[in-house]
Short mmCIF file of C-alpha atoms in Angstrom, two decimals:
data_model
loop_
_atom_site.label_atom_id
_atom_site.label_comp_id
_atom_site.label_asym_id
_atom_site.label_seq_id
_atom_site.Cartn_x
_atom_site.Cartn_y
_atom_site.Cartn_z
CA MET A 15 -11.95 23.37 -29.03
CA PRO A 16 -12.40 22.84 -25.27
CA THR A 17 -12.06 19.36 -23.89
CA ASP A 18 -13.50 18.06 -20.67
CA HIS A 19 -11.00 16.81 -18.14
CA VAL A 20 -11.86 13.22 -17.34
CA ALA A 21 -10.72 12.18 -13.89
CA GLN A 22 -8.77 8.95 -13.72
CA PRO A 23 -10.48 6.39 -11.49
CA TRP A 24 -8.99 5.67 -8.11
CA ALA A 25 -8.78 2.17 -6.73
CA PHE A 26 -7.72 0.69 -3.44
CA ARG A 27 -4.22 -0.71 -3.94
CA SER A 28 -3.53 -2.40 -0.63
CA THR A 29 -4.31 -2.62 3.05
CA LEU A 30 -1.90 -3.39 5.85
CA ILE A 31 -3.42 -5.59 8.51
CA ALA A 32 -1.65 -6.47 11.77
CA VAL A 33 -2.30 -10.11 12.65
CA THR A 34 -1.40 -12.42 15.53
CA ASP A 35 -0.57 -15.51 13.43
CA LEU A 36 0.81 -14.89 9.95
CA ASP A 37 0.50 -18.47 8.66
CA ARG A 38 -3.10 -18.75 9.85
CA SER A 39 -3.99 -15.40 8.27
CA ILE A 40 -2.33 -16.28 4.96
CA ALA A 41 -4.33 -19.51 4.81
CA PHE A 42 -7.55 -17.68 5.67
CA TYR A 43 -7.20 -14.92 3.07
CA ARG A 44 -6.05 -17.35 0.36
CA ASP A 45 -9.19 -19.37 1.03
CA LEU A 46 -11.37 -16.28 1.25
CA GLY A 47 -10.45 -14.58 -1.99
CA PRO A 48 -8.31 -14.59 -5.10
CA PHE A 49 -5.05 -13.96 -3.25
CA ASP A 50 -1.77 -15.68 -4.01
CA GLU A 51 1.25 -15.20 -1.78
CA VAL A 52 3.45 -12.96 -3.97
CA ALA A 53 6.17 -12.16 -1.42
CA ARG A 54 7.12 -12.82 2.15
CA GLU A 55 9.85 -11.05 4.09
CA ASP A 56 10.33 -11.78 7.77
CA ALA A 57 7.00 -10.97 9.46
CA VAL A 58 5.30 -9.47 6.38
CA ALA A 59 3.39 -11.32 3.65
CA MET A 60 1.99 -9.79 0.46
CA LEU A 61 -1.15 -11.47 -0.95
CA GLY A 62 -2.53 -10.62 -4.40
CA GLU A 63 -1.38 -11.00 -7.99
CA LEU A 64 1.75 -9.85 -9.83
CA SER A 65 -0.12 -6.98 -11.47
CA SER A 66 -0.39 -3.25 -10.81
CA ARG A 67 -4.17 -3.68 -11.06
CA SER A 68 -4.34 -6.28 -8.29
CA PHE A 69 -5.58 -5.39 -4.83
CA VAL A 70 -2.97 -6.48 -2.29
CA LEU A 71 -3.38 -7.51 1.33
CA ILE A 72 -0.27 -6.83 3.38
CA LEU A 73 -0.25 -8.95 6.51
CA ARG A 74 2.15 -8.10 9.34
CA ASP A 75 2.72 -10.64 12.10
CA MET A 76 2.27 -9.07 15.54
CA ARG A 77 2.64 -12.34 17.50
CA GLY A 78 3.29 -11.57 21.12
CA HIS A 79 1.73 -8.09 20.77
CA PRO A 80 -2.03 -8.85 20.77
CA THR A 81 -2.95 -5.41 22.12
CA ARG A 82 -5.78 -3.49 20.51
CA HIS A 83 -4.42 0.01 21.19
CA GLY A 84 -1.52 2.08 19.91
CA GLN A 85 1.27 1.39 17.43
CA GLN A 86 1.07 -2.39 17.71
CA SER A 87 -2.72 -2.69 17.42
CA LEU A 88 -4.48 -5.34 15.39
CA GLY A 89 -6.56 -4.50 12.34
CA LEU A 90 -6.23 -2.06 9.46
CA ARG A 91 -2.97 -0.08 9.64
CA SER A 92 -2.84 1.89 6.38
CA ILE A 93 -4.58 2.41 3.05
CA SER A 94 -2.97 2.77 -0.40
CA PHE A 95 -4.62 3.96 -3.58
CA ASN A 96 -3.75 3.63 -7.26
CA VAL A 97 -3.99 6.98 -8.99
CA GLY A 98 -4.25 7.44 -12.75
CA SER A 99 -1.52 9.95 -13.53
CA LEU A 100 1.57 11.77 -12.30
CA ALA A 101 -0.47 14.98 -12.43
CA GLU A 102 -2.91 13.45 -9.93
CA LEU A 103 -0.01 12.39 -7.72
CA ASP A 104 1.33 15.97 -7.85
CA ARG A 105 -2.10 17.33 -6.90
CA ILE A 106 -2.38 14.96 -3.93
CA GLU A 107 1.12 15.87 -2.77
CA SER A 108 0.14 19.54 -2.83
CA VAL A 109 -2.95 18.88 -0.72
CA LEU A 110 -0.96 16.85 1.82
CA ARG A 111 1.79 19.47 2.02
CA ASP A 112 -0.76 22.27 2.47
CA ARG A 113 -2.19 20.43 5.48
CA GLY A 114 1.17 19.39 6.95
CA LEU A 115 0.41 15.71 6.29
CA PHE A 116 3.03 14.91 3.61
CA THR A 117 5.59 12.23 4.51
CA SER A 118 7.65 11.31 1.44
CA ARG A 119 7.71 10.58 -2.27
CA ARG A 120 9.93 8.11 -4.11
CA GLN A 121 10.27 5.82 -7.10
CA ILE A 122 10.11 2.09 -6.45
CA ALA A 123 11.88 -0.81 -8.18
CA ASP A 124 13.76 1.09 -10.87
CA GLY A 125 10.84 3.32 -11.82
CA VAL A 126 8.07 0.71 -11.95
CA SER A 127 6.01 3.05 -9.82
CA GLU A 128 6.09 6.29 -7.89
CA LEU A 129 4.93 6.25 -4.29
CA LEU A 130 3.62 9.21 -2.30
CA LEU A 131 3.20 8.74 1.45
CA GLY A 132 1.20 10.86 3.84
CA ARG A 133 -1.24 10.59 6.71
CA ASP A 134 -4.86 11.44 7.28
CA PRO A 135 -5.89 13.87 10.03
CA ASP A 136 -6.17 10.97 12.48
CA ASN A 137 -2.60 9.87 11.66
CA LEU A 138 -3.57 6.81 9.56
CA PRO A 139 -0.80 6.17 7.02
CA LEU A 140 -1.90 6.72 3.41
CA GLY A 141 -0.14 5.71 0.21
CA PHE A 142 -0.80 6.90 -3.33
CA VAL A 143 0.80 4.98 -6.20
CA TRP A 144 1.20 5.69 -9.90
CA TYR A 145 2.48 2.93 -12.22
CA THR A 146 4.28 3.25 -15.53
CA ASP A 147 2.68 1.43 -18.44
CA ASP A 148 5.95 0.15 -19.87
CA LYS A 149 7.35 -1.86 -16.95
CA ILE A 150 6.24 -5.13 -15.40
CA LEU A 151 5.89 -5.71 -11.67
CA GLY A 152 7.74 -8.62 -10.17
CA PRO A 153 8.61 -10.12 -6.81
CA ASP A 154 11.37 -7.49 -6.28
CA TYR A 155 8.72 -4.77 -6.37
CA TYR A 156 6.72 -6.49 -3.63
CA ARG A 157 9.85 -7.13 -1.53
CA THR A 158 10.60 -3.40 -1.68
CA VAL A 159 7.05 -2.58 -0.60
CA ALA A 160 7.26 -5.14 2.23
CA ASN A 161 10.40 -3.41 3.51
CA LEU A 162 8.63 -0.03 3.37
CA VAL A 163 5.85 -1.34 5.61
CA TYR A 164 7.91 -0.82 8.74
CA SER A 165 8.57 2.85 7.96
CA GLN A 166 5.00 3.53 6.81
CA ASP A 167 3.44 1.97 9.89
CA ALA A 168 5.79 3.75 12.33
#
């Protein structure tokens, strides 16, 4: 009996935003929406909830670099998406590789998730994340992601 393939929904996972004053931006976004500060490492803060279903704002302090052009520009710096299955992650990896836009793929925080990195045709960093159902996210997961920000945004 044939079955219809039901696509798993995609969702935005996070955005990386370069800011000129990290403390001011944290206060603003916490006031603006339902964002708690879940991790902070050096010049990077992660705002959201300790859940794989939470949208996360990643704020990167660019104090002293208020330029609007190039690597150190202000504003949106990358986009990450939750994907529903490993099969979907495999499909996306194939598309990125076919177009020469694949960067890397790795497990994060002892297998809590699998992360696929690539870029769009305009060189915007893209992330695609699949989460296991049997593991819980914690602050260590977000610290790992915060440390990846520097390589993803390079």
